[in-house]
Coordinates of C-alpha atoms and ligand atoms in Angstrom, one line a residue:
X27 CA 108.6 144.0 71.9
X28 CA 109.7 144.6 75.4
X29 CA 112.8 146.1 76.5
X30 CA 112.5 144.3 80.0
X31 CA 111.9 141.2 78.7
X32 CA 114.6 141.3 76.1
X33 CA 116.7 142.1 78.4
X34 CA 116.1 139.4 80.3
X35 CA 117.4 137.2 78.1
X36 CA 120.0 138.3 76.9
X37 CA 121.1 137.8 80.1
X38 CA 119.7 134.5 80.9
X39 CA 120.1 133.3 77.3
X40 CA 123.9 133.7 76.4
X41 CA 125.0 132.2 79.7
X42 CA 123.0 129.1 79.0
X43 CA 124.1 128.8 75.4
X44 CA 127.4 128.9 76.3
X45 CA 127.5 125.9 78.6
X46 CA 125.2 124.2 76.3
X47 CA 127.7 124.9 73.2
X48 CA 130.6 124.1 75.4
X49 CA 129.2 120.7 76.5
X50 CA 128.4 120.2 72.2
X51 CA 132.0 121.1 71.5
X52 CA 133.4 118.6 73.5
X53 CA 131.3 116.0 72.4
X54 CA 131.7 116.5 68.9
X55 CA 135.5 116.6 69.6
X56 CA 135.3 113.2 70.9
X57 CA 133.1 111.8 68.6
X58 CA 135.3 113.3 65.9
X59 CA 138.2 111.2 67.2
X60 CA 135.7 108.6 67.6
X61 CA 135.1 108.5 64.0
X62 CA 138.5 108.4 63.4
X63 CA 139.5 105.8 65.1
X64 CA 136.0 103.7 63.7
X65 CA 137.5 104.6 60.2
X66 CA 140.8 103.6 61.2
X67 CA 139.2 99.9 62.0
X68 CA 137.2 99.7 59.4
X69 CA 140.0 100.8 57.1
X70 CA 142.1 97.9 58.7
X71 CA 138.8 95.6 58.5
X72 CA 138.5 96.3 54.7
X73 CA 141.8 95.2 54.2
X74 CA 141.5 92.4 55.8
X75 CA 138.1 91.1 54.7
X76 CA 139.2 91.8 50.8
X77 CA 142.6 90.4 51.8
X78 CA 141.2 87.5 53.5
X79 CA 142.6 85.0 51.4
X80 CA 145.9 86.7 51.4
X81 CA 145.9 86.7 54.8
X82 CA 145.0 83.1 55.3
X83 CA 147.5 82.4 52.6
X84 CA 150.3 83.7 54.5
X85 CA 148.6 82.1 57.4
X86 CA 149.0 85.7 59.3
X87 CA 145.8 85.1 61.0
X88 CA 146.9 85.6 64.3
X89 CA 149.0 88.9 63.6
X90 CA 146.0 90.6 61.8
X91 CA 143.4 89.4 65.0
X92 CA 146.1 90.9 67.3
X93 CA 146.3 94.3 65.2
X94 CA 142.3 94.7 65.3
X95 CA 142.5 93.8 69.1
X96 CA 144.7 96.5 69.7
X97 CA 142.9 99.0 67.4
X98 CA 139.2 98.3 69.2
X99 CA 140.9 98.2 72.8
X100 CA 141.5 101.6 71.9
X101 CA 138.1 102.6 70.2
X102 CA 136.1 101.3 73.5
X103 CA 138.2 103.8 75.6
X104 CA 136.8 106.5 73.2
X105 CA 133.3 105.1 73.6
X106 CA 134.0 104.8 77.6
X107 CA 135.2 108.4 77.9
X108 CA 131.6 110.0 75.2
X109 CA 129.6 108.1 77.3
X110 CA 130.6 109.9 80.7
X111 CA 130.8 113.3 78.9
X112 CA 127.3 112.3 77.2
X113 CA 126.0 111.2 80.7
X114 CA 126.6 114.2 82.7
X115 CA 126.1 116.5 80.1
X116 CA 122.1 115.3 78.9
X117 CA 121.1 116.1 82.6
X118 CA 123.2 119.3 82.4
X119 CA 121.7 120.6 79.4
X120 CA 118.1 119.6 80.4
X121 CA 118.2 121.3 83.3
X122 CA 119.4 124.5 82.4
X123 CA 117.0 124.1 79.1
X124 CA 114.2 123.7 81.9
X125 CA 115.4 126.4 84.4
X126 CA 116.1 128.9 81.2
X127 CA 112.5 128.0 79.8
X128 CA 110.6 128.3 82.9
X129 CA 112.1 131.5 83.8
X130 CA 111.2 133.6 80.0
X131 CA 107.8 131.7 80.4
X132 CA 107.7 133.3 84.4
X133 CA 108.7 136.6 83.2
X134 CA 107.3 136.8 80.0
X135 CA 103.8 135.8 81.8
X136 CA 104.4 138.5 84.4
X137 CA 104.8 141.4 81.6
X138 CA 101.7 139.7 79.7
X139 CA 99.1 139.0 82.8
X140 CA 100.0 141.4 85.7
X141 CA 102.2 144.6 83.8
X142 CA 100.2 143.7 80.4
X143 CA 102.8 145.6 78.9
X144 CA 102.9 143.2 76.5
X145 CA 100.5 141.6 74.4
X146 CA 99.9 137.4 74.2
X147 CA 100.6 137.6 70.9
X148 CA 104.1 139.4 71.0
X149 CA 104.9 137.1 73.7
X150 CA 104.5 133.8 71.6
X151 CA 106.2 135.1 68.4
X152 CA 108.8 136.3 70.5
X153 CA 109.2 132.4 72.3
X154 CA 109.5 131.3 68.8
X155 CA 112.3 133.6 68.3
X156 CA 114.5 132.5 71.6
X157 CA 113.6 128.6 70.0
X158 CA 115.6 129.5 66.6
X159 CA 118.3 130.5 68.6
X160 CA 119.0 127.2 70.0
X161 CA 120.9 125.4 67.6
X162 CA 123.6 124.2 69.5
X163 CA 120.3 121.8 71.2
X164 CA 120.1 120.7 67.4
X165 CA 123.7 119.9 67.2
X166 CA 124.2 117.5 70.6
X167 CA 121.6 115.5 69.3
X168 CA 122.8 114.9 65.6
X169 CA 126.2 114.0 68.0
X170 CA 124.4 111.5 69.8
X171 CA 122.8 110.3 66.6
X172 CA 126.7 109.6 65.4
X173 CA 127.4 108.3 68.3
X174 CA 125.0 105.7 67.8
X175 CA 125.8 104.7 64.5
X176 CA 129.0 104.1 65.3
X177 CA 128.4 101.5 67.7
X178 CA 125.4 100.1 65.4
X179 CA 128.9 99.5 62.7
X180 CA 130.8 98.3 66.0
X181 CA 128.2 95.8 66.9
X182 CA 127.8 94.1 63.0
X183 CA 131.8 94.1 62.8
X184 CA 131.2 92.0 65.7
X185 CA 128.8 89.6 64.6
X186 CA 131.2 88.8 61.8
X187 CA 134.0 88.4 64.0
X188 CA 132.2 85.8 65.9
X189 CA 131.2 83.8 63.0
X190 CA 132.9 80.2 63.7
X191 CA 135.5 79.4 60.9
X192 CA 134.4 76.3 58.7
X193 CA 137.8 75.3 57.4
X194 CA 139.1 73.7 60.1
X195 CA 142.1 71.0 60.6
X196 CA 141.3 67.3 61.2
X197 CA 141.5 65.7 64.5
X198 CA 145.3 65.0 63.5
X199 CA 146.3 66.4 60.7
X200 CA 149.0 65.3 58.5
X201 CA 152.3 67.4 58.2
X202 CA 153.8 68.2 55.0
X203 CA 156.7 70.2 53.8
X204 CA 157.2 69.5 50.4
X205 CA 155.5 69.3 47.1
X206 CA 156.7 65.8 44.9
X207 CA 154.4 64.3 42.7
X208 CA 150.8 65.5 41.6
X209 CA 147.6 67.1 42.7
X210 CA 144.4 65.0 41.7
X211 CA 140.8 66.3 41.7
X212 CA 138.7 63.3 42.0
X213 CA 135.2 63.3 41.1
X214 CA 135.1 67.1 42.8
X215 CA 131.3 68.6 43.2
X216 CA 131.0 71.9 45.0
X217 CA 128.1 74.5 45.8
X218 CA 128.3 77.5 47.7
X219 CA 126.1 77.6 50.8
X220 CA 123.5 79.7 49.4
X221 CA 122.6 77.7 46.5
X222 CA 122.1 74.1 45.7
X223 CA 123.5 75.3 42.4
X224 CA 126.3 72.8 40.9
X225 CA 129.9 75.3 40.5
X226 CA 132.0 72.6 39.7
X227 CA 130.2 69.5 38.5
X228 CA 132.5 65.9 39.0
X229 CA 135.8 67.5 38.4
X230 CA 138.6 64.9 37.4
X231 CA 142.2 65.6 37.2
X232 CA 145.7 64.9 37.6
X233 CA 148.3 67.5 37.6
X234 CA 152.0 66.6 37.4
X235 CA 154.7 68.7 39.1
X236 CA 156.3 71.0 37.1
X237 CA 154.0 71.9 35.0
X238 CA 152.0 74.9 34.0
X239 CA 148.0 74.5 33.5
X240 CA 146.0 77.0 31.6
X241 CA 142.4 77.2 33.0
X242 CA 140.0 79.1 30.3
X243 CA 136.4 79.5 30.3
X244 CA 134.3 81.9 30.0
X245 CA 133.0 84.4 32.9
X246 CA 131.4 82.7 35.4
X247 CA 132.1 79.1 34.4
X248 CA 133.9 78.3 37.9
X249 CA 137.5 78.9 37.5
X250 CA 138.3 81.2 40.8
X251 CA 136.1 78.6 42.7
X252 CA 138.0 75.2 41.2
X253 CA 141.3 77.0 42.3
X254 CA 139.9 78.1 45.7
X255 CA 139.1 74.6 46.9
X256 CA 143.1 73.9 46.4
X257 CA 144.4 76.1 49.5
X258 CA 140.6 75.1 51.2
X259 CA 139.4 78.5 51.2
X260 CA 136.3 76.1 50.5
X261 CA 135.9 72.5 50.8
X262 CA 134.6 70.3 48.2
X263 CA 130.7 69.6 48.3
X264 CA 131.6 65.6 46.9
X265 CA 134.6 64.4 46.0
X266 CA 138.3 65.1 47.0
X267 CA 141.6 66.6 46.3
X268 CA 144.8 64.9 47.3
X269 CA 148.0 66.0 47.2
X270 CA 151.0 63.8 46.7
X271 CA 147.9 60.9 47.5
X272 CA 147.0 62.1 50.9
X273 CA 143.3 63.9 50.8
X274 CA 143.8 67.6 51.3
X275 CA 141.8 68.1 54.3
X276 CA 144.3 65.5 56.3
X277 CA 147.1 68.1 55.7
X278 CA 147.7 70.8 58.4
X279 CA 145.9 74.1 57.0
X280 CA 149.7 76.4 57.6
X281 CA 151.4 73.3 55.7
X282 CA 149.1 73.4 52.9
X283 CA 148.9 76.9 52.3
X284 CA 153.0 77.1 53.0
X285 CA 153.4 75.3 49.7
X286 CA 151.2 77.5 47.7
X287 CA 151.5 81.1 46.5
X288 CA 148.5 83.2 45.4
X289 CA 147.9 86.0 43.2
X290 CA 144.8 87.6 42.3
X291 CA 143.2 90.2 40.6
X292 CA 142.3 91.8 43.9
X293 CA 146.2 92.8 44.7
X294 CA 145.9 93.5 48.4
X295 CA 148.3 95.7 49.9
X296 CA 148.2 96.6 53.9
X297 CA 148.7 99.9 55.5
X298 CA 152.8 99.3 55.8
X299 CA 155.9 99.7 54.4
X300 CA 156.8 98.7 50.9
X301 CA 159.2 96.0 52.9
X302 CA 156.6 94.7 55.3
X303 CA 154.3 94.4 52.1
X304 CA 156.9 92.7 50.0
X305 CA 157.6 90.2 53.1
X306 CA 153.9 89.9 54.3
X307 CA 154.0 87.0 56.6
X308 CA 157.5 86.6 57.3
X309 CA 158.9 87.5 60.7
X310 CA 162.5 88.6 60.1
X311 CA 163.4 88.9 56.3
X312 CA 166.6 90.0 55.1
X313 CA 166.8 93.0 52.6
X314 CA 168.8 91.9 50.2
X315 CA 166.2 88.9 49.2
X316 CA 163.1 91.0 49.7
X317 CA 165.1 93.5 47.0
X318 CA 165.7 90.7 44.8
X319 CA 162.3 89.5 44.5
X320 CA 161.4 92.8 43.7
X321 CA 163.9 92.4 40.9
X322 CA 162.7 89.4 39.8
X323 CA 158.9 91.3 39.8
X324 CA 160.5 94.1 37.7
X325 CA 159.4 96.4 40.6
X326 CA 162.7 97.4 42.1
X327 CA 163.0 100.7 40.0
X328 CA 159.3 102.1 40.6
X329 CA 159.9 101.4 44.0
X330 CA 163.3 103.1 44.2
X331 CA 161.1 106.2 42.7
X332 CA 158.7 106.3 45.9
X333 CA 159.3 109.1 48.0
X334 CA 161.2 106.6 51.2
X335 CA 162.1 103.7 48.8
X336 CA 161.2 100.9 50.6
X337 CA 160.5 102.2 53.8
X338 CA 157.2 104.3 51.9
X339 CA 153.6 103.3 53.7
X340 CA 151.7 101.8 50.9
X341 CA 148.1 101.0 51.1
X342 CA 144.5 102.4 51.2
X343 CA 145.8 105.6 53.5
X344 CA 149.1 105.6 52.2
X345 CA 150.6 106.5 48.7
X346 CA 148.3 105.1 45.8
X347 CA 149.8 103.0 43.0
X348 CA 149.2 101.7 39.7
X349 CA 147.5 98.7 39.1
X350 CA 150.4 97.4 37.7
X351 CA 152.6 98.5 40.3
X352 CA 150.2 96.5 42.9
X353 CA 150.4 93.7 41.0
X354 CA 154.1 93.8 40.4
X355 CA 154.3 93.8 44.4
X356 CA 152.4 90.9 45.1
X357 CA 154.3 89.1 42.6
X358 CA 157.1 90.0 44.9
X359 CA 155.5 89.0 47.4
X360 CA 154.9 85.2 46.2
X361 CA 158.3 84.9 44.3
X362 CA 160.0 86.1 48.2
X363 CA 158.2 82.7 49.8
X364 CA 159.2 80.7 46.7
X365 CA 156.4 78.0 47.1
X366 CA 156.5 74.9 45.2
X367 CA 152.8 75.5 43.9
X368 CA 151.7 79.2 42.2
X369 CA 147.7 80.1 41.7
X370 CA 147.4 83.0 39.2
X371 CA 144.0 84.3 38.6
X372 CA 145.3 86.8 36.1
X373 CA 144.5 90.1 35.5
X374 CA 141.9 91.1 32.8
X375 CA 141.9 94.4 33.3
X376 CA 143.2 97.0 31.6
X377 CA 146.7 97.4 32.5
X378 CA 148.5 100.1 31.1
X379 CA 150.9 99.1 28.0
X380 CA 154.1 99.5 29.7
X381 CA 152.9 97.8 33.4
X382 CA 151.5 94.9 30.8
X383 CA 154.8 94.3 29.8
X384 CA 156.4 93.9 32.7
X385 CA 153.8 91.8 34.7
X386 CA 153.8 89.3 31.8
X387 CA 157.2 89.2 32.2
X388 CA 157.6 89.0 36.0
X389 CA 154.4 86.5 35.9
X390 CA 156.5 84.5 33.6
X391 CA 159.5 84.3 36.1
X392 CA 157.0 83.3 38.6
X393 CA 156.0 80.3 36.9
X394 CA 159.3 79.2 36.0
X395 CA 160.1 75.8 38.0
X396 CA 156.8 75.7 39.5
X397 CA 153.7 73.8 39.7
X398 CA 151.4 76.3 38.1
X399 CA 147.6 76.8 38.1
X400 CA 147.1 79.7 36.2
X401 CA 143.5 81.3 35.1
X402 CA 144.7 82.9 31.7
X403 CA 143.3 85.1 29.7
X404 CA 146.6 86.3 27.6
X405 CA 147.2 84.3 24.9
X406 CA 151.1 84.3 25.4
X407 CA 149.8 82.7 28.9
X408 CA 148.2 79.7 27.2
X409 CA 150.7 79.2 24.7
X410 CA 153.2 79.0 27.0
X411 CA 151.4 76.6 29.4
X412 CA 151.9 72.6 29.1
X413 CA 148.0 71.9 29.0
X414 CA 145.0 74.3 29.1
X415 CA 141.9 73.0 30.8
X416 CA 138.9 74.4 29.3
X417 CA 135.8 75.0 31.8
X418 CA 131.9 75.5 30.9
X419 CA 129.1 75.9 33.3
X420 CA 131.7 73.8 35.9
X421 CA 132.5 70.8 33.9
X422 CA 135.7 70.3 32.3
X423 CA 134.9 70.2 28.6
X424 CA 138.3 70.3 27.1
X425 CA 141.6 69.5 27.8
X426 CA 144.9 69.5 26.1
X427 CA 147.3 71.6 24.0
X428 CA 146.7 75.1 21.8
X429 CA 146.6 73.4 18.4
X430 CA 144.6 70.5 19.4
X431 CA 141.7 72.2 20.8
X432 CA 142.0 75.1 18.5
X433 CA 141.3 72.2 15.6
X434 CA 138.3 71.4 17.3
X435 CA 135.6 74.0 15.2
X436 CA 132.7 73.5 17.2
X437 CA 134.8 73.5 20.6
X438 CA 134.6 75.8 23.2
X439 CA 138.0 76.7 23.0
X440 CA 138.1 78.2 19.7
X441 CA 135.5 80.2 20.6
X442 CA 137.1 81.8 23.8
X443 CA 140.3 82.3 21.4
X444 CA 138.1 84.1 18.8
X445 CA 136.0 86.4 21.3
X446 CA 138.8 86.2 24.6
X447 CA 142.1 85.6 24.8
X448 CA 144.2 88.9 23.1
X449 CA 147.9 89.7 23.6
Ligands
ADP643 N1 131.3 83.4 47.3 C1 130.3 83.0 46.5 N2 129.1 82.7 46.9 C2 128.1 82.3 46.1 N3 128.3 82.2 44.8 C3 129.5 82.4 44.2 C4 130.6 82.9 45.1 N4 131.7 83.1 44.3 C5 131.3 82.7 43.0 N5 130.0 82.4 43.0 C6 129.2 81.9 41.8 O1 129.9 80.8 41.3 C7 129.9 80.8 39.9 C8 131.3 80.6 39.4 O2 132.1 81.7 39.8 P1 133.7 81.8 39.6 O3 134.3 80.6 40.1 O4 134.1 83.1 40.2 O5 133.8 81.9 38.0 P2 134.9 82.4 37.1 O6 136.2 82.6 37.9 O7 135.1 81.3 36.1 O8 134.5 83.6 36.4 C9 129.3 82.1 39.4 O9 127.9 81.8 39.1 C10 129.3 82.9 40.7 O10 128.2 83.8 40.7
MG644 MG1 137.2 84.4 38.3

């Protein structure tokens, strides 16, 4: 259009898009270690949310807070050092925006008004020209605009964090280190908070030590939520639980939970070692027991096959395993504490043949010698258990042995065995 003004800018121009793109590149540098480190968190976060019963289990409360603590120290440096970049760099940028603008604008006016060697025309289509050029403008605000959603994350993770815990212990709580008698649900309502809907509806029963209780029901008829209230992950609504005759909630929390092992369907396995896995909670744990537990969970030779044995990192950002092999682990993992009580919500899903196998079996180890609560779905399960407790719409509807329920035709039970329960 015109060769002076041109070349005006591609003088003025490159100079200024370098700084700009400079400026960009360190910020998206440090925002791309930013996101890191958020991911990292939230990684760690997941875990722990979705493991939040396991971690209360093992009462490692305190070790998980101090892990995050470290982790977000870390993450606010990040933030501290964008937002000095960010702040001297806006300014930076505007400026030389400004000065680069107002100079083509100057020039360009010059040529068009007092050289008119170029036309107005020209002169605008070739402003829209330098404006296309200016991507790396584009770019420092989409960083900002990740920059800002981070902390918008940062700031809910927050909120939940300072969410008050419900489940607290009594004034002066009992201690107890042993398991002898019986566990008694008496006349045990519960709703969740966000409904006044009835879960469990006047739940009554004793358990003996020793023994293994089947509890069937169909999907959604309150079985995860009758077994919850035993390690109060909730509290009951009416009613109460003793233990060995003292109420539950006069029992220190770490004592309860101490004589209870959990597993779920949700295996949760942490970003460590195989080892620290296997001895979740436990300070200083030999080898040789940790290896024989995994024995006992028939997961000793699939663990021997990862690439550093027990020392491999497991976990979400670590090597992947089966759902069998998870399982097989946090059987480990429970039969390694040996508590007196175990809580099985087993496994419906599909599990492949082989893995079946050998959970059945290593669940069946488990329960040996125990006072088990298991939520059973495998026939083999029920069969083997000394009373199955039937559930319905969170009301205990039968109660008893295979055969006898089975007889009744218009039961529940038989029912659930036609349509359920498989091998
Ligand atoms: N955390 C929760 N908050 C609110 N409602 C829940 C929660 N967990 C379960 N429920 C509800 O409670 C009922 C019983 O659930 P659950 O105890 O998981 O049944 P089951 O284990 O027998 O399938 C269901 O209607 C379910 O939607
Ligand atoms: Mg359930």
């Amino acid at each position: 259009i015109s060769w002076q003004l041109t070349l005006f800018s591609l003088i003025v121009l490159p100079f200024s898009l370098i700084i700009i793109s400079y400026i960009g590149l360190i910020l998206r540098k440090q925002s791309g270690l930013l996101q890191q480190k958020m991911a990292d968190i939230t990684t760690n976060l997941h875990e722990t949310i979705t493991g939040v019963k396991i971690v209360k289990a093992f009462g490692m409360e305190e070790y998980e807070n101090k892990k995050f603590f470290s982790e977000t120290q870390k993450f606010f440096k990040l933030v501290l050092r964008i937002t000095r970049i960010r702040n001297i760099s806006s300014p930076v940028t505007e400026f030389l925006s400004v000065i680069v603008g107002v100079l083509i604008i100057y020039f360009g006016a010059q040529l068009v008004i007092v050289d008119k060697s170029i036309k107005p025309s020209e002169f605008i289509t070739f402003l829209f020209a330098i404006f296309q050029l200016m991507p790396p403008v584009k770019e420092l605000s989409s960083v900002n605009n990740r920059i800002q959603e981070s902390s918008a994350a940062a700031e809910r993770i927050f909120e939940i964090l300072d969410t008050e815990p419900k489940i607290k212990n009594a004034e002066s709580p009992v201690t107890v280190n042993s398991f002898k008698e019986s566990i008694t649900f008496k006349d045990v309502s519960f709703h969740y908070d966000d409904s006044d809907e009835l879960i469990l509806d006047r739940i009554n029963l004793e358990v003996k030590r020793g023994t293994i209780n089947a509890i069937v029901g169909s999907s959604g008829a309150g079985k995860t939520t009758m077994v919850d209230l035993l390690p109060r992950f909730y509290d009951p609504t009416s009613g109460k639980i003793l233990l060995d005759g003292i109420d539950i909630k006069e029992i220190r929390i770490e004592d309860l939970r101490r004589l209870m092992g959990i597993v779920t369907q949700e295996t949760v396995l942490f970003n460590e070692s195989v080892i620290r896995n296997i001895a979740y909670g436990l300070e200083n744990c030999d080898k040789e027991k940790v290896i024989e537990a995994a024995k006992a969970a028939n997961a000793h030779n699939f663990i021997l096959e990862l690439p550093k044995g027990y020392d491999t990192i497991i976990g979400e950002k670590g090597t992947k395993l089966s759902g069998g092999q998870r399982q097989r682990l946090s059987i480990a993992r429970a039969l390694l504490k040996n508590h007196p009580i175990m809580i099985l919500d087993e496994a419906t899903s599909s599990l492949d043949n082989e893995s079946e196998v050998l959970v059945q079996e290593a669940i069946e180890r488990l329960m040996q010698d125990r006072t088990t609560f298991v939520i059973a779905h495998r026939l083999s399960t029920i069969r083997n258990s000394d009373r199955i407790i039937v559930l319905d719409k969170g009301k205990i509807v039968q109660d008893g042995k295979h055969e006898g329920l089975l007889a009744d035709q218009s039961g529940i039970y038989r029912k659930l065995y036609e349509l359920q329960f498989r091998d």
